[in-house]
């Protein structure tokens, strides 16, 4: 493990989190949490004014498998850091998406890169994306950047104990059936408060931008009509199940450039090009900015890796530099 995982990125200092003594009560649900509440997606009160926030150029939806452990999902990082632009749903709750304005990050035989999409939109600026080149079968194409999630992994008891020392021991999760989860969330019209106290719907196309100038101050190229990107938060096998859902089947699938993960959890025979969810979200935004934003990238989204970078450094310290960490000893490039 490198001493600094992302040396070229503009990530705010997280040293203040070392001063936290034990766990705190979430200001909303009052459950005991370490750094942030992974159900309410807010920092604990002691550090809420110090944790950075990020504005994104596109809305992000995360579809989480119900068996995933909330406290260990890196997708939560995005919801905490970018609360106005990231919404987390628990499967089978999936909003109704406008296929002309939404893409799904998932590899497949008909997946394309963002560069390919930009070229297509530039050449068909007056046409709808429709259902051309969409992922219908969602079969694995053998792409080296086919993984956007590694949270559910094989981990030794000692490694698990050490990671819990960083994250704080997890509260016992309440068992909920998929039916209960679906009833608790209003699919397609889930609402959240924005900073102005207005209600906005995560799945409502009526909230579209009237111009290409976003609230983040960034301006998109005229050909870009995208408003939302969907990520799946689950193991690889679970991802296939979710992505085959008919509500996602018509979306254009996007694959990312090959990147190497910094994730510390071990999974047998998994190459280092399989990214954690927060890494996939970050690298997607970097590529999206490159293709569709009318300004040079200057670190606007780097703080999405704020919690990930902090935990990486803590894990490295616990493992004396990480040279013997199983994930790094056995990880290979494929």
Coordinates of C-alpha atoms in Angstrom, one line a residue:
X1 CA 0.0 0.0 0.0
X2 CA 1.3 3.4 -0.9
X3 CA 1.7 6.0 1.9
X4 CA -0.6 8.4 0.1
X5 CA -3.2 6.6 -2.1
X6 CA -4.1 9.5 -4.3
X7 CA -1.1 11.9 -4.3
X8 CA -2.3 14.0 -7.3
X9 CA -5.8 14.6 -6.0
X10 CA -7.1 17.6 -4.0
X11 CA -8.6 15.8 -1.0
X12 CA -9.2 17.8 2.2
X13 CA -7.3 16.9 5.3
X14 CA -9.1 14.3 7.5
X15 CA -6.8 14.6 10.5
X16 CA -9.6 16.0 12.6
X17 CA -11.3 12.6 12.5
X18 CA -8.5 11.2 14.6
X19 CA -9.7 13.3 17.5
X20 CA -13.0 11.5 17.7
X21 CA -13.4 9.5 20.9
X22 CA -15.5 6.5 20.4
X23 CA -18.9 6.6 18.7
X24 CA -21.6 9.3 18.6
X25 CA -25.3 9.5 18.1
X26 CA -26.7 10.4 14.7
X27 CA -28.5 13.7 15.0
X28 CA -31.5 12.2 13.0
X29 CA -32.0 8.6 14.0
X30 CA -29.9 8.7 17.2
X31 CA -28.2 5.4 16.5
X32 CA -24.6 5.0 17.5
X33 CA -22.2 5.7 14.6
X34 CA -18.5 6.2 14.1
X35 CA -17.8 8.9 11.5
X36 CA -21.2 9.1 9.7
X37 CA -24.6 7.5 9.7
X38 CA -24.9 5.0 6.9
X39 CA -28.7 5.1 7.1
X40 CA -29.3 8.9 7.2
X41 CA -26.2 9.7 5.1
X42 CA -24.9 12.5 7.4
X43 CA -21.7 13.0 9.4
X44 CA -21.8 12.6 13.2
X45 CA -22.5 16.0 14.9
X46 CA -18.9 16.4 16.1
X47 CA -17.5 16.7 12.6
X48 CA -20.5 17.7 10.5
X49 CA -19.1 21.2 9.9
X50 CA -15.7 19.9 8.9
X51 CA -16.6 17.2 6.4
X52 CA -16.4 18.5 2.8
X53 CA -19.3 18.5 0.4
X54 CA -19.3 18.2 -3.3
X55 CA -21.6 19.4 -6.1
X56 CA -21.9 17.0 -9.1
X57 CA -22.6 17.7 -12.7
X58 CA -25.1 14.9 -12.9
X59 CA -27.4 13.1 -10.5
X60 CA -26.3 9.7 -9.2
X61 CA -28.6 6.9 -8.1
X62 CA -27.2 3.8 -6.3
X63 CA -29.2 0.6 -6.3
X64 CA -28.1 -1.4 -3.3
X65 CA -28.7 -5.1 -2.9
X66 CA -30.7 -5.7 0.4
X67 CA -28.1 -8.2 1.7
X68 CA -25.3 -5.6 1.5
X69 CA -24.0 -4.3 4.9
X70 CA -24.8 -0.6 5.0
X71 CA -21.9 0.2 7.3
X72 CA -19.3 -1.2 4.9
X73 CA -20.6 0.1 1.6
X74 CA -18.4 2.8 0.1
X75 CA -21.4 4.0 -1.9
X76 CA -22.5 5.7 1.4
X77 CA -19.4 7.9 1.1
X78 CA -20.9 9.5 -2.0
X79 CA -24.3 10.1 -0.3
X80 CA -22.6 11.8 2.6
X81 CA -20.2 13.9 0.6
X82 CA -22.7 14.9 -2.2
X83 CA -26.1 14.8 -0.4
X84 CA -27.9 17.0 -3.0
X85 CA -26.9 14.8 -5.9
X86 CA -26.7 11.2 -4.7
X87 CA -29.7 9.0 -3.8
X88 CA -29.4 5.4 -2.5
X89 CA -32.2 2.9 -3.1
X90 CA -32.5 -0.6 -1.8
X91 CA -33.5 -3.3 -4.4
X92 CA -36.2 -4.1 -5.4
X93 CA -36.9 -0.4 -5.2
X94 CA -35.9 1.2 -8.5
X95 CA -37.2 4.5 -9.9
X96 CA -38.8 4.8 -13.3
X97 CA -36.0 6.2 -15.6
X98 CA -36.1 8.2 -18.7
X99 CA -33.9 6.1 -21.0
X100 CA -33.0 9.2 -23.1
X101 CA -31.5 10.9 -20.1
X102 CA -30.1 8.1 -17.9
X103 CA -27.2 5.7 -18.2
X104 CA -26.2 2.6 -16.2
X105 CA -22.5 1.9 -15.4
X106 CA -22.3 -1.8 -16.1
X107 CA -20.2 -3.8 -18.6
X108 CA -21.6 -5.9 -21.3
X109 CA -21.3 -6.8 -25.0
X110 CA -23.2 -3.6 -26.0
X111 CA -21.6 -1.3 -23.4
X112 CA -19.8 1.8 -24.7
X113 CA -17.4 4.2 -23.2
X114 CA -18.3 7.8 -22.4
X115 CA -16.0 8.9 -25.2
X116 CA -18.1 6.7 -27.6
X117 CA -21.3 8.2 -26.1
X118 CA -20.0 11.7 -26.6
X119 CA -19.2 11.0 -30.2
X120 CA -22.6 9.5 -30.8
X121 CA -24.4 12.4 -29.2
X122 CA -22.4 14.9 -31.2
X123 CA -23.3 13.1 -34.4
X124 CA -27.0 12.7 -33.4
X125 CA -27.6 15.9 -31.4
X126 CA -31.1 16.2 -32.8
X127 CA -32.0 12.6 -32.2
X128 CA -33.0 10.6 -29.1
X129 CA -30.7 8.0 -27.8
X130 CA -33.7 5.7 -27.8
X131 CA -32.9 2.0 -27.1
X132 CA -30.0 1.6 -29.5
X133 CA -26.9 -0.2 -28.2
X134 CA -28.5 -0.8 -24.8
X135 CA -27.5 -3.7 -22.5
X136 CA -30.3 -6.2 -22.9
X137 CA -28.6 -9.4 -21.7
X138 CA -26.0 -7.8 -19.3
X139 CA -23.6 -10.7 -19.8
X140 CA -20.0 -10.3 -18.7
X141 CA -17.8 -9.3 -21.7
X142 CA -14.5 -10.0 -20.0
X143 CA -13.8 -6.3 -19.8
X144 CA -11.0 -5.5 -17.4
X145 CA -13.1 -2.7 -16.0
X146 CA -16.2 -4.8 -15.4
X147 CA -16.4 -4.4 -11.6
X148 CA -17.8 -1.4 -9.7
X149 CA -18.2 -3.0 -6.3
X150 CA -16.1 -5.2 -4.1
X151 CA -17.6 -4.5 -0.7
X152 CA -18.8 -8.1 0.0
X153 CA -15.5 -10.0 0.0
X154 CA -13.6 -12.8 1.6
X155 CA -11.9 -11.4 4.7
X156 CA -10.0 -13.1 7.5
X157 CA -11.3 -12.8 11.1
X158 CA -8.2 -10.7 12.0
X159 CA -8.6 -8.4 9.0
X160 CA -12.3 -8.0 9.9
X161 CA -11.5 -7.1 13.5
X162 CA -8.9 -4.5 12.3
X163 CA -11.3 -2.9 9.9
X164 CA -13.9 -2.7 12.5
X165 CA -11.4 -0.8 14.6
X166 CA -11.4 1.8 11.8
X167 CA -15.0 1.9 11.0
X168 CA -16.4 1.3 14.5
X169 CA -18.1 -2.0 15.3
X170 CA -21.2 -2.3 13.2
X171 CA -24.6 -2.2 14.9
X172 CA -26.6 -5.4 14.3
X173 CA -28.7 -4.7 11.2
X174 CA -32.4 -5.1 11.5
X175 CA -33.6 -7.9 9.3
X176 CA -36.0 -6.6 6.6
X177 CA -37.6 -8.5 3.8
X178 CA -37.5 -7.1 0.3
X179 CA -41.2 -6.4 0.5
X180 CA -40.7 -4.3 3.6
X181 CA -37.8 -2.4 2.0
X182 CA -39.9 -1.7 -1.1
X183 CA -42.7 -0.4 1.0
X184 CA -40.4 1.9 3.0
X185 CA -39.1 3.6 -0.2
X186 CA -41.3 5.3 -2.8
X187 CA -39.8 4.1 -6.0
X188 CA -39.7 6.6 -8.8
X189 CA -40.7 9.5 -6.6
X190 CA -38.5 9.3 -3.6
X191 CA -38.1 12.7 -2.1
X192 CA -35.3 14.4 -0.3
X193 CA -34.7 17.8 1.1
X194 CA -32.3 20.2 -0.7
X195 CA -30.5 23.0 1.0
X196 CA -33.3 25.5 0.3
X197 CA -35.9 23.3 1.9
X198 CA -37.6 22.5 -1.4
X199 CA -38.8 19.0 -2.3
X200 CA -37.1 17.3 -5.2
X201 CA -37.9 14.0 -6.7
X202 CA -35.1 11.6 -7.5
X203 CA -37.0 10.0 -10.3
X204 CA -39.0 13.0 -11.6
X205 CA -38.1 14.2 -15.0
X206 CA -40.0 17.5 -14.4
X207 CA -37.0 18.7 -12.4
X208 CA -34.8 18.9 -15.5
X209 CA -32.3 21.7 -16.0
X210 CA -33.8 24.4 -18.4
X211 CA -30.3 25.3 -19.5
X212 CA -26.9 23.5 -19.6
X213 CA -25.6 25.6 -16.7
X214 CA -25.7 23.4 -13.6
X215 CA -26.1 24.5 -10.0
X216 CA -22.5 23.5 -9.5
X217 CA -21.5 26.3 -11.8
X218 CA -20.4 23.9 -14.6
X219 CA -21.6 24.2 -18.1
X220 CA -22.3 21.1 -20.2
X221 CA -21.8 20.8 -24.0
X222 CA -25.1 21.4 -25.8
X223 CA -25.3 17.8 -27.1
X224 CA -25.4 16.3 -23.6
X225 CA -28.9 15.6 -22.5
X226 CA -27.9 13.2 -19.7
X227 CA -29.3 14.0 -16.2
X228 CA -28.7 10.8 -14.2
X229 CA -26.3 7.9 -13.9
X230 CA -27.1 4.6 -12.1
X231 CA -24.6 2.4 -10.2
X232 CA -25.3 -1.0 -8.6
X233 CA -23.9 -1.6 -5.1
X234 CA -23.6 -5.4 -4.6
X235 CA -21.3 -8.4 -5.2
X236 CA -20.6 -9.3 -8.8
X237 CA -23.2 -12.1 -8.9
X238 CA -25.8 -9.9 -7.3
X239 CA -25.1 -7.1 -9.8
X240 CA -26.1 -9.4 -12.6
X241 CA -29.5 -10.1 -10.9
X242 CA -30.2 -6.4 -10.4
X243 CA -29.1 -5.3 -13.8
X244 CA -31.3 -7.8 -15.5
X245 CA -34.4 -6.1 -13.9
X246 CA -36.7 -4.9 -16.6
X247 CA -36.6 -1.4 -15.1
X248 CA -32.9 -1.1 -15.9
X249 CA -32.9 -3.2 -19.1
X250 CA -33.5 -0.4 -21.5
X251 CA -30.7 1.9 -20.2
X252 CA -27.6 2.6 -22.2
X253 CA -24.7 0.8 -20.4
X254 CA -21.4 2.5 -19.9
X255 CA -18.0 0.9 -19.1
X256 CA -15.1 2.8 -17.5
X257 CA -11.5 3.1 -18.6
X258 CA -9.2 0.6 -16.9
X259 CA -8.2 1.8 -13.4
X260 CA -6.5 0.1 -10.5
X261 CA -8.3 -0.1 -7.2
X262 CA -6.9 1.0 -3.9
X263 CA -9.5 -1.1 -2.0
X264 CA -8.1 -3.0 1.0
X265 CA -10.5 -5.9 1.1
X266 CA -9.5 -9.3 -0.2
X267 CA -11.4 -11.3 -2.8
X268 CA -10.0 -14.5 -4.2
X269 CA -8.8 -14.3 -7.9
X270 CA -10.1 -10.8 -8.4
X271 CA -7.8 -8.4 -10.4
X272 CA -6.9 -5.0 -9.2
X273 CA -9.0 -3.4 -12.0
X274 CA -12.2 -4.2 -10.0
X275 CA -13.2 -1.0 -8.4
X276 CA -15.1 -0.2 -5.2
X277 CA -18.3 1.7 -5.7
X278 CA -17.0 5.0 -4.6
X279 CA -14.0 4.7 -6.9
X280 CA -16.2 3.8 -9.8
X281 CA -18.4 6.9 -9.1
X282 CA -15.4 9.1 -8.9
X283 CA -13.7 7.9 -12.1
X284 CA -17.0 8.1 -13.9
X285 CA -17.3 11.7 -13.0
X286 CA -13.8 12.4 -14.1
X287 CA -14.5 10.9 -17.5
X288 CA -17.9 12.6 -17.7
X289 CA -16.2 16.0 -17.0
X290 CA -13.7 15.3 -19.7
X291 CA -16.3 14.5 -22.3
X292 CA -19.3 16.8 -21.4
X293 CA -18.2 19.8 -19.3
X294 CA -17.0 23.0 -20.9
X295 CA -14.1 23.6 -18.5
X296 CA -10.9 21.9 -17.5
X297 CA -11.1 19.6 -14.5
X298 CA -9.6 21.2 -11.4
X299 CA -10.4 18.7 -8.6
X300 CA -14.1 19.5 -8.2
X301 CA -15.0 15.9 -7.3
X302 CA -11.7 14.7 -5.6
X303 CA -13.3 15.0 -2.1
X304 CA -15.7 12.2 -3.0
X305 CA -12.7 10.0 -1.9
X306 CA -12.4 11.8 1.4
X307 CA -13.6 8.9 3.6
X308 CA -12.1 6.2 1.4
X309 CA -8.7 7.9 1.6
X310 CA -8.9 8.3 5.4
X311 CA -9.9 4.6 5.9
X312 CA -7.2 3.5 3.5
X313 CA -4.5 5.3 5.6
X314 CA -5.9 3.8 8.8
X315 CA -5.9 0.3 7.4
X316 CA -2.3 0.9 6.2
X317 CA -1.3 1.9 9.7
X318 CA -2.9 -1.1 11.3
X319 CA -1.1 -3.4 8.9
X320 CA 2.4 -1.8 9.2
X321 CA 2.4 -0.4 5.7
X322 CA 0.1 -3.0 4.3
X323 CA 2.8 -5.2 2.6
X324 CA 1.3 -8.3 4.2
X325 CA -2.3 -7.4 3.6
X326 CA -4.0 -10.3 1.8
X327 CA -5.8 -8.1 -0.7
X328 CA -2.5 -6.7 -1.9
X329 CA -0.4 -9.9 -1.8
X330 CA -2.8 -11.9 -3.9
X331 CA -4.3 -9.3 -6.2
X332 CA -3.3 -9.6 -9.8
X333 CA -3.8 -7.7 -13.0
X334 CA -5.9 -9.3 -15.7

